């Protein structure tokens, strides 16, 4: 294969990495290893998709890397097919992102190349690294990476970012309410592809990712990745919150762990009971979780940590007895596992059965702090809501637990966006008294935000508490 003189700037960027025919051969060999590896072995279609988009990118045929063209040329769809009704390209791209994460998180740590597919795009990013022959240390664009350094990313708009860590086998479900009894909700098997409605132009970097690798300047990530073990991201279970809406209560973590998802089905009509059984088929995650998981996954990989993403319903209580780091997305109402760590928190989610909403109770109010924080905007409505971010211990383990949760989906989205704003997050934690020292401190932030029809805005830090007897608590 020969690359002609590029006219597209993206082809020029590829040419900087693949300067010779030998470079192209090495990339093609890497591509074969990826496709024949364990992550892609079970999906011939995803392997064909990955080969197609990489081959087209190498050849500079970026006009072929559009949804309709891929559907026609790779999947044999008619030129007039409806991409809104037939989501084969988006679904396959979602699966490819997932499998790429599995490959590089498990088998590709020493790979010369890394291939990724940003959210909302079908043009792959191809990155390359070199190793110094003198000492074998890893170099990214001339920057030496120490083993214990962590990575920080420029703040992406989570709904439009170019981070590209895919997810484990979970379907994605819109968190928008409106399901009436007896009417099944339309499930979106790979809706997180649509999160990136305005994807930026893809640039092929001569490094592994868009992150900047820095010393231990991040008070969150340097502490979270202090353990050398893997990172597990646990997405929420929005169907459980919907079932709770019908039963009028909140499922306990004990019932959830025992798969007793509808503790008293006799309280439900046969129609609703049947609907509950239907929505519990398969594991799903809220759409707001997807970009947060992408960001944390990117940070884990850039910090040389293996990462996996699991739906809450797919794990067992014994899975938490691990030295791994865990990140739980969603409040106890949508991710009951997070309730296991509530006793370490000052700001705790509680459920009001009369209002049928969650609120936050302040267990240790300080001057000018309220004892309760009650949202005025249930999901997809306009008003005020709250969220928390906390870093705590995993009891009897060495790993850390990151809790990102909102009283509504908009709150969780806002909390996820807040952790990507590295300068603001660092300044907030320093003001709180968190130090960049050898001992990892536990802390919790309370955030307030405005919500309007599903969109969070004006995120303010209401309070920051040091936890677990830390100094200045």
Tab-separated table of C-alpha atoms in Angstrom:
chain	number	residue	atom	x	y	z
A	1	UNK	CA	0.000	0.000	0.000
A	2	UNK	CA	1.340	3.412	-0.894
A	3	UNK	CA	0.233	6.728	0.556
A	4	UNK	CA	0.089	9.403	-2.092
A	5	UNK	CA	0.792	13.040	-1.461
A	6	UNK	CA	-1.881	14.014	1.096
A	7	UNK	CA	-4.356	16.772	0.443
A	8	UNK	CA	-6.386	16.178	3.620
A	9	UNK	CA	-4.649	17.343	6.831
A	10	UNK	CA	-5.696	14.133	8.540
A	11	UNK	CA	-3.819	12.134	5.908
A	12	UNK	CA	-0.810	14.327	6.554
A	13	UNK	CA	-0.971	13.449	10.254
A	14	UNK	CA	-1.120	9.739	9.404
A	15	UNK	CA	1.870	10.241	7.128
A	16	UNK	CA	3.900	11.496	10.083
A	17	UNK	CA	3.390	8.135	11.779
A	18	UNK	CA	3.452	5.859	8.727
A	19	UNK	CA	6.344	7.305	6.768
A	20	UNK	CA	7.427	4.115	5.007
A	21	UNK	CA	5.934	0.939	3.617
A	22	UNK	CA	7.568	-0.862	6.544
A	23	UNK	CA	5.641	1.348	8.991
A	24	UNK	CA	2.407	0.435	7.240
A	25	UNK	CA	3.298	-3.255	7.404
A	26	UNK	CA	3.932	-2.956	11.138
A	27	UNK	CA	0.563	-1.281	11.671
A	28	UNK	CA	-1.211	-3.908	9.568
A	29	UNK	CA	0.469	-6.635	11.613
A	30	UNK	CA	-0.693	-4.896	14.803
A	31	UNK	CA	-4.205	-4.672	13.368
A	32	UNK	CA	-4.206	-8.419	12.669
A	33	UNK	CA	-3.051	-9.103	16.230
A	34	UNK	CA	-5.880	-6.991	17.606
A	35	UNK	CA	-8.541	-8.631	15.435
A	36	UNK	CA	-7.260	-12.138	16.138
A	37	UNK	CA	-6.925	-11.447	19.871
A	38	UNK	CA	-9.316	-12.515	22.602
A	39	UNK	CA	-11.241	-9.235	22.645
A	40	UNK	CA	-12.320	-9.459	18.981
A	41	UNK	CA	-12.321	-13.218	18.521
A	42	UNK	CA	-16.031	-13.592	19.273
A	43	UNK	CA	-17.182	-10.880	16.843
A	44	UNK	CA	-16.268	-11.243	13.194
A	45	UNK	CA	-18.382	-8.195	12.322
A	46	UNK	CA	-16.540	-5.926	14.742
A	47	UNK	CA	-13.213	-7.168	13.419
A	48	UNK	CA	-14.283	-6.439	9.850
A	49	UNK	CA	-15.474	-2.988	10.898
A	50	UNK	CA	-12.159	-2.162	12.576
A	51	UNK	CA	-10.151	-3.366	9.569
A	52	UNK	CA	-12.323	-1.364	7.187
A	53	UNK	CA	-12.021	1.954	9.017
A	54	UNK	CA	-8.263	1.574	9.574
A	55	UNK	CA	-7.631	0.625	5.936
A	56	UNK	CA	-9.711	3.571	4.724
A	57	UNK	CA	-7.912	5.966	7.068
A	58	UNK	CA	-4.470	4.756	5.954
A	59	UNK	CA	-5.498	5.217	2.338
A	60	UNK	CA	-6.805	8.702	3.078
A	61	UNK	CA	-10.381	7.795	2.077
A	62	UNK	CA	-12.038	9.798	4.845
A	63	UNK	CA	-15.131	10.349	2.733
A	64	UNK	CA	-15.800	6.616	3.140
A	65	UNK	CA	-15.819	6.901	6.922
A	66	UNK	CA	-19.371	8.160	7.267
A	67	UNK	CA	-22.281	6.217	8.684
A	68	UNK	CA	-24.250	5.843	5.452
A	69	UNK	CA	-21.208	4.951	3.358
A	70	UNK	CA	-20.060	2.338	5.877
A	71	UNK	CA	-23.556	0.873	5.975
A	72	UNK	CA	-23.602	0.552	2.194
A	73	UNK	CA	-20.034	-0.579	1.524
A	74	UNK	CA	-19.396	-2.794	4.546
A	75	UNK	CA	-22.834	-4.051	5.540
A	76	UNK	CA	-24.496	-4.174	2.132
A	77	UNK	CA	-27.313	-1.744	2.895
A	78	UNK	CA	-29.130	-0.029	0.051
A	79	UNK	CA	-28.135	3.569	-0.764
A	80	UNK	CA	-31.528	4.782	0.476
A	81	UNK	CA	-31.532	2.960	3.810
A	82	UNK	CA	-32.730	4.880	6.872
A	83	UNK	CA	-29.837	5.319	9.318
A	84	UNK	CA	-32.310	6.388	11.979
A	85	UNK	CA	-34.120	3.063	11.817
A	86	UNK	CA	-31.128	0.844	11.053
A	87	UNK	CA	-28.391	1.474	13.611
A	88	UNK	CA	-25.997	-1.287	12.542
A	89	UNK	CA	-23.075	1.112	12.039
A	90	UNK	CA	-23.543	2.854	15.381
A	91	UNK	CA	-24.050	-0.419	17.252
A	92	UNK	CA	-20.966	-1.976	15.680
A	93	UNK	CA	-18.876	1.119	16.399
A	94	UNK	CA	-19.999	0.898	20.029
A	95	UNK	CA	-18.913	-2.723	20.192
A	96	UNK	CA	-15.568	-1.899	18.579
A	97	UNK	CA	-14.877	0.772	21.220
A	98	UNK	CA	-15.641	-1.760	23.931
A	99	UNK	CA	-13.384	-4.408	22.434
A	100	UNK	CA	-10.517	-1.979	21.892
A	101	UNK	CA	-10.619	-1.100	25.580
A	102	UNK	CA	-10.617	-4.780	26.494
A	103	UNK	CA	-7.664	-5.456	24.200
A	104	UNK	CA	-5.433	-2.582	25.299
A	105	UNK	CA	-6.468	-2.864	28.939
A	106	UNK	CA	-5.482	-6.529	29.048
A	107	UNK	CA	-3.211	-7.521	26.160
A	108	UNK	CA	-1.878	-4.362	24.563
A	109	UNK	CA	0.187	-2.624	27.235
A	110	UNK	CA	3.431	-3.053	25.280
A	111	UNK	CA	1.996	-2.453	21.795
A	112	UNK	CA	3.893	-0.146	19.455
A	113	UNK	CA	0.615	1.172	18.067
A	114	UNK	CA	-2.706	2.003	19.627
A	115	UNK	CA	-5.911	2.298	17.639
A	116	UNK	CA	-8.938	4.085	19.066
A	117	UNK	CA	-12.321	5.243	17.833
A	118	UNK	CA	-13.540	8.504	19.393
A	119	UNK	CA	-17.158	8.825	20.424
A	120	UNK	CA	-19.389	10.092	17.642
A	121	UNK	CA	-16.819	9.465	14.899
A	122	UNK	CA	-15.929	6.695	12.459
A	123	UNK	CA	-12.416	7.929	11.671
A	124	UNK	CA	-9.966	6.063	13.906
A	125	UNK	CA	-7.127	7.621	15.809
A	126	UNK	CA	-3.824	5.848	15.266
A	127	UNK	CA	-1.034	6.544	17.719
A	128	UNK	CA	2.474	5.234	17.981
A	129	UNK	CA	5.054	5.143	20.682
A	130	UNK	CA	8.783	4.509	20.726
A	131	UNK	CA	11.088	3.275	23.425
A	132	UNK	CA	14.506	4.629	24.161
A	133	UNK	CA	17.108	2.035	23.241
A	134	UNK	CA	19.253	3.264	26.125
A	135	UNK	CA	16.992	2.565	29.074
A	136	UNK	CA	13.717	1.262	27.664
A	137	UNK	CA	11.705	4.076	29.225
A	138	UNK	CA	8.450	5.023	27.560
A	139	UNK	CA	8.349	8.225	25.548
A	140	UNK	CA	5.244	10.017	24.354
A	141	UNK	CA	6.029	12.916	22.035
A	142	UNK	CA	9.416	13.268	23.680
A	143	UNK	CA	8.071	13.275	27.264
A	144	UNK	CA	9.467	10.626	29.551
A	145	UNK	CA	6.789	8.891	31.565
A	146	UNK	CA	7.653	7.756	35.051
A	147	UNK	CA	5.830	4.597	36.185
A	148	UNK	CA	4.070	6.300	39.081
A	149	UNK	CA	2.939	9.374	37.210
A	150	UNK	CA	-0.722	9.959	36.521
A	151	UNK	CA	-2.372	11.610	33.563
A	152	UNK	CA	-4.645	14.604	33.413
A	153	UNK	CA	-6.792	15.545	30.458
A	154	UNK	CA	-7.872	18.962	29.326
A	155	UNK	CA	-11.478	19.490	30.361
A	156	UNK	CA	-13.668	17.924	27.656
A	157	UNK	CA	-17.322	18.687	27.262
A	158	UNK	CA	-18.452	15.281	28.382
A	159	UNK	CA	-21.220	15.122	25.840
A	160	UNK	CA	-18.962	16.138	23.000
A	161	UNK	CA	-15.524	14.958	24.060
A	162	UNK	CA	-13.012	13.031	22.008
A	163	UNK	CA	-12.006	10.593	24.714
A	164	UNK	CA	-12.399	7.112	23.422
A	165	UNK	CA	-12.491	4.446	26.086
A	166	UNK	CA	-15.352	2.056	25.312
A	167	UNK	CA	-17.522	0.185	27.769
A	168	UNK	CA	-18.092	-3.357	28.891
A	169	UNK	CA	-21.115	-5.313	27.662
A	170	UNK	CA	-23.913	-3.031	28.782
A	171	UNK	CA	-26.753	-1.507	26.888
A	172	UNK	CA	-27.412	2.190	27.314
A	173	UNK	CA	-30.783	3.537	28.282
A	174	UNK	CA	-32.058	7.067	28.200
A	175	UNK	CA	-32.746	8.429	31.675
A	176	UNK	CA	-35.663	10.515	30.463
A	177	UNK	CA	-38.847	9.687	32.372
A	178	UNK	CA	-42.269	9.171	30.906
A	179	UNK	CA	-42.887	5.413	30.882
A	180	UNK	CA	-46.473	4.668	31.766
A	181	UNK	CA	-47.606	1.457	33.433
A	182	UNK	CA	-47.889	-1.377	30.947
A	183	UNK	CA	-46.093	0.432	28.112
A	184	UNK	CA	-42.530	-0.870	27.660
A	185	UNK	CA	-39.822	1.741	27.212
A	186	UNK	CA	-37.920	1.883	23.981
A	187	UNK	CA	-34.435	0.613	24.775
A	188	UNK	CA	-31.437	2.094	23.016
A	189	UNK	CA	-28.873	-0.674	22.777
A	190	UNK	CA	-26.003	1.616	21.896
A	191	UNK	CA	-27.315	5.100	22.512
A	192	UNK	CA	-24.055	6.365	23.888
A	193	UNK	CA	-22.830	6.741	20.319
A	194	UNK	CA	-25.325	9.579	20.016
A	195	UNK	CA	-23.869	11.353	23.039
A	196	UNK	CA	-21.244	12.910	20.843
A	197	UNK	CA	-23.654	14.894	18.691
A	198	UNK	CA	-20.944	17.244	17.557
A	199	UNK	CA	-17.741	15.226	17.292
A	200	UNK	CA	-14.556	17.186	16.790
A	201	UNK	CA	-12.359	16.558	13.790
A	202	UNK	CA	-10.127	13.568	14.423
A	203	UNK	CA	-6.418	14.183	14.626
A	204	UNK	CA	-3.994	11.283	14.516
A	205	UNK	CA	-1.488	12.001	17.264
A	206	UNK	CA	2.032	10.611	17.351
A	207	UNK	CA	1.373	9.430	20.892
A	208	UNK	CA	-1.084	7.147	22.594
A	209	UNK	CA	-3.871	9.538	23.473
A	210	UNK	CA	-4.994	13.136	23.886
A	211	UNK	CA	-3.937	13.207	27.532
A	212	UNK	CA	-1.125	15.238	28.965
A	213	UNK	CA	1.034	13.198	31.333
A	214	UNK	CA	2.030	15.195	34.389
A	215	UNK	CA	3.552	14.561	37.829
A	216	UNK	CA	1.330	13.918	40.811
A	217	UNK	CA	-0.410	17.259	40.644
A	218	UNK	CA	-3.960	15.929	40.611
A	219	UNK	CA	-5.281	15.569	44.138
A	220	UNK	CA	-7.968	13.192	42.901
A	221	UNK	CA	-6.215	10.967	40.381
A	222	UNK	CA	-2.868	10.699	42.156
A	223	UNK	CA	-4.749	9.412	45.206
A	224	UNK	CA	-7.214	7.236	43.314
A	225	UNK	CA	-4.507	5.490	41.298
A	226	UNK	CA	-2.082	5.208	44.214
A	227	UNK	CA	-2.870	1.503	44.293
A	228	UNK	CA	-1.123	-0.359	41.443
A	229	UNK	CA	-4.141	-2.594	40.932
A	230	UNK	CA	-6.780	-2.447	38.215
A	231	UNK	CA	-9.714	-0.056	38.126
A	232	UNK	CA	-13.317	-1.229	37.892
A	233	UNK	CA	-16.033	1.204	36.820
A	234	UNK	CA	-19.553	0.204	37.899
A	235	UNK	CA	-22.322	1.932	35.958
A	236	UNK	CA	-25.793	2.496	37.349
A	237	UNK	CA	-28.955	0.443	36.904
A	238	UNK	CA	-31.695	2.858	35.784
A	239	UNK	CA	-34.313	0.108	35.546
A	240	UNK	CA	-34.100	-0.461	39.298
A	241	UNK	CA	-35.006	3.180	39.913
A	242	UNK	CA	-37.984	2.775	37.570
A	243	UNK	CA	-39.167	-0.330	39.388
A	244	UNK	CA	-38.825	1.545	42.673
A	245	UNK	CA	-41.093	4.182	41.177
A	246	UNK	CA	-43.833	1.592	40.782
A	247	UNK	CA	-43.323	-0.092	44.140
A	248	UNK	CA	-43.097	3.227	45.989
A	249	UNK	CA	-39.937	2.302	47.861
A	250	UNK	CA	-36.204	1.926	47.375
A	251	UNK	CA	-34.515	-1.408	46.875
A	252	UNK	CA	-32.037	-2.299	49.611
A	253	UNK	CA	-28.519	-3.324	48.740
A	254	UNK	CA	-29.246	-6.673	50.381
A	255	UNK	CA	-32.178	-7.389	48.051
A	256	UNK	CA	-30.150	-6.155	45.097
A	257	UNK	CA	-27.238	-8.425	45.966
A	258	UNK	CA	-29.650	-11.361	46.211
A	259	UNK	CA	-31.260	-10.488	42.846
A	260	UNK	CA	-34.554	-9.843	44.574
A	261	UNK	CA	-35.352	-6.876	42.357
A	262	UNK	CA	-39.085	-6.788	43.067
A	263	UNK	CA	-39.361	-7.693	46.772
A	264	UNK	CA	-43.172	-7.671	46.883
A	265	UNK	CA	-44.615	-8.269	43.394
A	266	UNK	CA	-48.086	-8.741	44.924
A	267	UNK	CA	-48.276	-4.941	45.234
A	268	UNK	CA	-48.102	-4.606	41.466
A	269	UNK	CA	-50.741	-5.198	38.859
A	270	UNK	CA	-50.065	-8.184	36.574
A	271	UNK	CA	-49.395	-5.763	33.730
A	272	UNK	CA	-46.779	-3.793	35.682
A	273	UNK	CA	-45.239	-6.976	37.110
A	274	UNK	CA	-44.821	-8.283	33.565
A	275	UNK	CA	-43.281	-4.965	32.489
A	276	UNK	CA	-40.788	-5.166	35.371
A	277	UNK	CA	-39.731	-8.643	34.317
A	278	UNK	CA	-39.225	-7.471	30.743
A	279	UNK	CA	-37.021	-4.493	31.569
A	280	UNK	CA	-34.818	-6.637	33.811
A	281	UNK	CA	-33.650	-8.640	30.819
A	282	UNK	CA	-30.033	-7.743	30.193
A	283	UNK	CA	-27.801	-5.184	31.861
A	284	UNK	CA	-28.286	-1.516	31.089
A	285	UNK	CA	-26.622	1.729	32.073
A	286	UNK	CA	-27.900	5.282	32.113
A	287	UNK	CA	-26.813	7.414	29.178
A	288	UNK	CA	-25.283	9.990	31.564
A	289	UNK	CA	-22.869	7.323	32.828
A	290	UNK	CA	-21.233	6.722	29.472
A	291	UNK	CA	-19.035	9.816	29.108
A	292	UNK	CA	-18.040	9.628	32.783
A	293	UNK	CA	-16.924	6.015	32.346
A	294	UNK	CA	-15.062	7.032	29.197
A	295	UNK	CA	-13.156	9.736	31.048
A	296	UNK	CA	-12.233	7.579	34.049
A	297	UNK	CA	-11.244	4.740	31.739
A	298	UNK	CA	-8.996	7.073	29.759
A	299	UNK	CA	-7.367	8.278	32.958
A	300	UNK	CA	-6.795	4.697	34.113
A	301	UNK	CA	-5.161	3.623	30.868
A	302	UNK	CA	-3.030	6.743	30.692
A	303	UNK	CA	-1.928	6.036	34.271
A	304	UNK	CA	-0.895	2.496	33.288
A	305	UNK	CA	-3.807	0.850	35.083
A	306	UNK	CA	-5.929	-1.909	33.619
A	307	UNK	CA	-9.587	-0.932	33.506
A	308	UNK	CA	-12.899	-2.712	33.111
A	309	UNK	CA	-16.465	-1.438	33.025
A	310	UNK	CA	-19.398	-3.398	34.416
A	311	UNK	CA	-23.102	-2.869	34.767
A	312	UNK	CA	-24.173	-2.811	38.421
A	313	UNK	CA	-26.422	-5.823	37.980
A	314	UNK	CA	-23.576	-7.941	36.578
A	315	UNK	CA	-21.430	-7.948	39.720
A	316	UNK	CA	-21.706	-9.828	43.000
A	317	UNK	CA	-20.917	-8.749	46.560
A	318	UNK	CA	-17.792	-10.907	46.539
A	319	UNK	CA	-16.473	-8.948	43.545
A	320	UNK	CA	-16.019	-5.948	45.833
A	321	UNK	CA	-13.649	-7.863	48.111
A	322	UNK	CA	-10.793	-6.877	45.838
A	323	UNK	CA	-7.671	-4.747	46.006
A	324	UNK	CA	-8.832	-2.960	42.838
A	325	UNK	CA	-9.964	0.648	42.689
A	326	UNK	CA	-13.696	1.105	42.117
A	327	UNK	CA	-15.693	3.963	40.636
A	328	UNK	CA	-19.454	3.778	41.253
A	329	UNK	CA	-21.727	5.926	39.111
A	330	UNK	CA	-25.172	6.880	40.369
A	331	UNK	CA	-26.876	7.295	43.734
A	332	UNK	CA	-28.133	4.346	45.827
A	333	UNK	CA	-31.491	4.550	44.076
A	334	UNK	CA	-29.947	3.746	40.700
A	335	UNK	CA	-26.801	1.965	41.891
A	336	UNK	CA	-27.559	0.188	45.176
A	337	UNK	CA	-23.916	-0.897	45.579
A	338	UNK	CA	-22.952	2.690	46.400
A	339	UNK	CA	-24.998	2.418	49.610
A	340	UNK	CA	-22.294	0.104	50.996
A	341	UNK	CA	-20.095	3.156	51.503
A	342	UNK	CA	-22.710	5.550	52.904
A	343	UNK	CA	-21.530	5.175	56.479
A	344	UNK	CA	-18.238	6.836	55.503
A	345	UNK	CA	-20.000	9.894	54.038
A	346	UNK	CA	-21.211	13.154	55.530
A	347	UNK	CA	-23.653	13.841	52.680
A	348	UNK	CA	-25.900	10.813	52.322
A	349	UNK	CA	-28.682	10.130	49.859
A	350	UNK	CA	-32.063	9.309	51.329
A	351	UNK	CA	-35.384	8.523	49.706
A	352	UNK	CA	-38.593	10.432	50.484
A	353	UNK	CA	-41.455	7.972	49.840
A	354	UNK	CA	-44.064	10.751	49.803
A	355	UNK	CA	-42.305	12.908	47.255
A	356	UNK	CA	-40.844	9.776	45.592
A	357	UNK	CA	-37.505	11.518	45.175
A	358	UNK	CA	-34.036	11.339	46.638
A	359	UNK	CA	-32.596	14.115	48.727
A	360	UNK	CA	-29.279	14.581	50.532
A	361	UNK	CA	-28.946	14.639	54.316
A	362	UNK	CA	-25.994	16.426	55.903
A	363	UNK	CA	-24.903	14.231	58.815
A	364	UNK	CA	-22.448	16.819	60.180
A	365	UNK	CA	-23.663	20.313	59.292
A	366	UNK	CA	-21.161	23.108	59.660
A	367	UNK	CA	-22.030	26.773	60.106
A	368	UNK	CA	-24.077	28.089	57.178
A	369	UNK	CA	-24.735	24.531	55.975
A	370	UNK	CA	-28.228	23.043	55.802
A	371	UNK	CA	-29.146	19.720	57.348
A	372	UNK	CA	-30.951	18.589	54.193
A	373	UNK	CA	-30.702	19.438	50.508
A	374	UNK	CA	-33.903	18.747	48.608
A	375	UNK	CA	-34.055	19.026	44.803
A	376	UNK	CA	-36.785	21.176	43.300
A	377	UNK	CA	-36.349	19.568	39.877
A	378	UNK	CA	-37.079	15.857	39.483
A	379	UNK	CA	-35.492	14.285	36.441
A	380	UNK	CA	-35.984	16.153	33.151
A	381	UNK	CA	-37.627	19.120	34.818
A	382	UNK	CA	-36.476	22.663	35.490
A	383	UNK	CA	-35.147	23.721	38.875
A	384	UNK	CA	-32.366	23.010	41.352
A	385	UNK	CA	-30.782	19.665	42.157
A	386	UNK	CA	-27.709	18.297	43.934
A	387	UNK	CA	-24.853	15.873	43.459
A	388	UNK	CA	-21.845	14.571	45.355
A	389	UNK	CA	-18.333	13.382	44.549
A	390	UNK	CA	-16.455	11.410	47.202
A	391	UNK	CA	-13.200	9.518	47.582
A	392	UNK	CA	-13.369	6.887	50.333
A	393	UNK	CA	-11.856	3.598	51.428
A	394	UNK	CA	-12.901	0.159	50.340
A	395	UNK	CA	-13.227	-1.422	53.803
A	396	UNK	CA	-10.587	-4.075	54.547
A	397	UNK	CA	-8.979	-3.497	51.124
A	398	UNK	CA	-6.173	-1.275	49.851
A	399	UNK	CA	-8.034	0.104	46.853
A	400	UNK	CA	-9.941	3.394	46.751
A	401	UNK	CA	-13.577	4.027	45.922
A	402	UNK	CA	-14.734	7.008	43.880
A	403	UNK	CA	-18.445	7.816	44.205
A	404	UNK	CA	-20.062	10.066	41.582
A	405	UNK	CA	-23.775	10.541	42.135
A	406	UNK	CA	-26.643	12.942	41.682
A	407	UNK	CA	-30.153	13.083	43.067
A	408	UNK	CA	-31.137	13.101	39.382
A	409	UNK	CA	-29.467	12.053	36.142
A	410	UNK	CA	-28.594	15.685	35.488
A	411	UNK	CA	-26.833	15.766	38.850
A	412	UNK	CA	-24.725	12.721	38.031
A	413	UNK	CA	-23.829	14.243	34.658
A	414	UNK	CA	-22.787	17.491	36.338
A	415	UNK	CA	-20.669	15.669	38.932
A	416	UNK	CA	-18.974	13.741	36.156
A	417	UNK	CA	-18.266	16.935	34.266
A	418	UNK	CA	-16.889	18.542	37.430
A	419	UNK	CA	-14.192	15.900	37.898
A	420	UNK	CA	-12.862	16.632	34.398
A	421	UNK	CA	-12.257	20.289	35.255
A	422	UNK	CA	-8.820	19.626	36.738
A	423	UNK	CA	-7.900	23.205	37.739
A	424	UNK	CA	-11.229	23.840	39.465
A	425	UNK	CA	-11.259	20.430	41.150
A	426	UNK	CA	-7.712	20.840	42.426
A	427	UNK	CA	-8.402	24.349	43.724
A	428	UNK	CA	-11.544	23.135	45.490
A	429	UNK	CA	-9.766	20.230	47.174
A	430	UNK	CA	-6.840	22.395	48.271
A	431	UNK	CA	-9.262	24.871	49.814
A	432	UNK	CA	-10.908	21.940	51.579
A	433	UNK	CA	-7.585	20.916	53.130
A	434	UNK	CA	-6.680	17.960	50.915
A	435	UNK	CA	-2.913	17.636	50.663
A	436	UNK	CA	-0.746	15.949	48.080
A	437	UNK	CA	1.031	13.741	50.586
A	438	UNK	CA	1.844	10.096	51.090
A	439	UNK	CA	-1.356	9.443	53.039
A	440	UNK	CA	-4.492	9.409	50.951
A	441	UNK	CA	-7.226	11.557	52.474
A	442	UNK	CA	-10.938	10.847	52.199
A	443	UNK	CA	-13.224	13.699	51.189
A	444	UNK	CA	-16.649	14.547	49.814
A	445	UNK	CA	-17.939	17.459	47.752
A	446	UNK	CA	-21.550	18.630	47.642
A	447	UNK	CA	-22.535	20.270	44.362
A	448	UNK	CA	-25.599	22.333	43.476
A	449	UNK	CA	-26.719	22.871	39.906
A	450	UNK	CA	-29.548	24.131	37.794
A	451	UNK	CA	-31.370	21.694	35.537
A	452	UNK	CA	-33.519	22.447	32.541
A	453	UNK	CA	-35.090	19.639	30.500
A	454	UNK	CA	-32.228	17.258	31.164
A	455	UNK	CA	-29.350	19.738	30.830
A	456	UNK	CA	-27.236	20.665	33.890
A	457	UNK	CA	-25.747	24.147	34.245
A	458	UNK	CA	-24.309	26.592	36.817
A	459	UNK	CA	-22.586	23.947	38.930
A	460	UNK	CA	-21.494	25.366	42.287
A	461	UNK	CA	-19.592	23.777	45.169
A	462	UNK	CA	-21.811	24.046	48.242
A	463	UNK	CA	-19.530	22.246	50.669
A	464	UNK	CA	-16.388	20.168	50.966
A	465	UNK	CA	-15.781	17.867	53.943
A	466	UNK	CA	-12.751	15.841	54.880
A	467	UNK	CA	-13.849	12.390	56.007
A	468	UNK	CA	-12.712	9.586	58.271
A	469	UNK	CA	-11.238	11.741	61.005
A	470	UNK	CA	-8.978	13.656	58.628
A	471	UNK	CA	-7.428	16.837	59.888
A	472	UNK	CA	-9.682	19.906	59.556
A	473	UNK	CA	-12.777	17.773	59.331
